[in-house]
XYZ file of C-alpha atoms in Angstrom:
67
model
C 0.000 0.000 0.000
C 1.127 3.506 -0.955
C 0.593 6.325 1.318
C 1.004 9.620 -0.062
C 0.613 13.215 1.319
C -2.887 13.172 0.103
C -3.986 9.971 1.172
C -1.963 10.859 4.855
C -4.249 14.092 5.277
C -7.585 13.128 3.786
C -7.768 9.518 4.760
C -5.483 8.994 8.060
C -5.872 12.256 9.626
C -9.418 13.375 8.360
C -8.415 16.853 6.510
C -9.331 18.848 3.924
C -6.397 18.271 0.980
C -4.556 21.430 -0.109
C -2.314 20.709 -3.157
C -0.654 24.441 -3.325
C 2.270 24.394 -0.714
C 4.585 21.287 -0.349
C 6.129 22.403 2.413
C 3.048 22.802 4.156
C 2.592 19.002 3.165
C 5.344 17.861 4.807
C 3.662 19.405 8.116
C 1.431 16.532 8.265
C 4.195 13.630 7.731
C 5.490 16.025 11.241
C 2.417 14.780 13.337
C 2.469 11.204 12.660
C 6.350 9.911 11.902
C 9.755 11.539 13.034
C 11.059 13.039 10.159
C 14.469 13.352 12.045
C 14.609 10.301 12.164
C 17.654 8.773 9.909
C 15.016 6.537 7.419
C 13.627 10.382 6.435
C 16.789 12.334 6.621
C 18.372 13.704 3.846
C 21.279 11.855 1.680
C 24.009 12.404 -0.650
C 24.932 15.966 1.062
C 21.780 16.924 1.226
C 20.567 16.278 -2.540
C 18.453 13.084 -1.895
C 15.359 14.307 0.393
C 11.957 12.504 1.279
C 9.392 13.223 -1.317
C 6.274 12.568 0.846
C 5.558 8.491 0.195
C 6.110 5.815 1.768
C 5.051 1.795 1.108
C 3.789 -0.601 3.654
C 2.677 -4.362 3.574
C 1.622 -4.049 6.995
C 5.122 -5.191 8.746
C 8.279 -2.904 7.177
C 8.498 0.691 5.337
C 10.094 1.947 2.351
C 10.574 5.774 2.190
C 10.646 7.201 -0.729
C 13.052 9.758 -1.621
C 13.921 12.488 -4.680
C 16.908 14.161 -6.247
């Protein structure tokens, strides 16, 4: 299952979806996972950061990350 910064806000924590700021976005990651944490921190100096998806099958994670 893919979880996405839409499907976070409108499905898991029952908000109205606003598509404008991605920054903003990322806010809601901030309430339910550590984005500290070293699975979402950025890589490669900085250039390889956490796009807003993950994947689950219920036991692990895979973040997803961009250039």
């Amino acid at each position: 299952m893919f979880i996405d910064s839409k499907i976070l806000c409108q499905i898991i924590l029952e908000r109205s979806w606003n598509n404008d700021d991605e920054l903003v976005n990322l806010d809601y990651w901030y309430e339910v996972v550590d984005l500290n944490s070293k699975a979402f921190r950025p890589q490669k100096e900085g250039h390889l950061t956490f796009r807003g998806m993950i994947s689950t099958g219920g036991v692990g994670v895979t973040v997803f990350k961009k250039l």
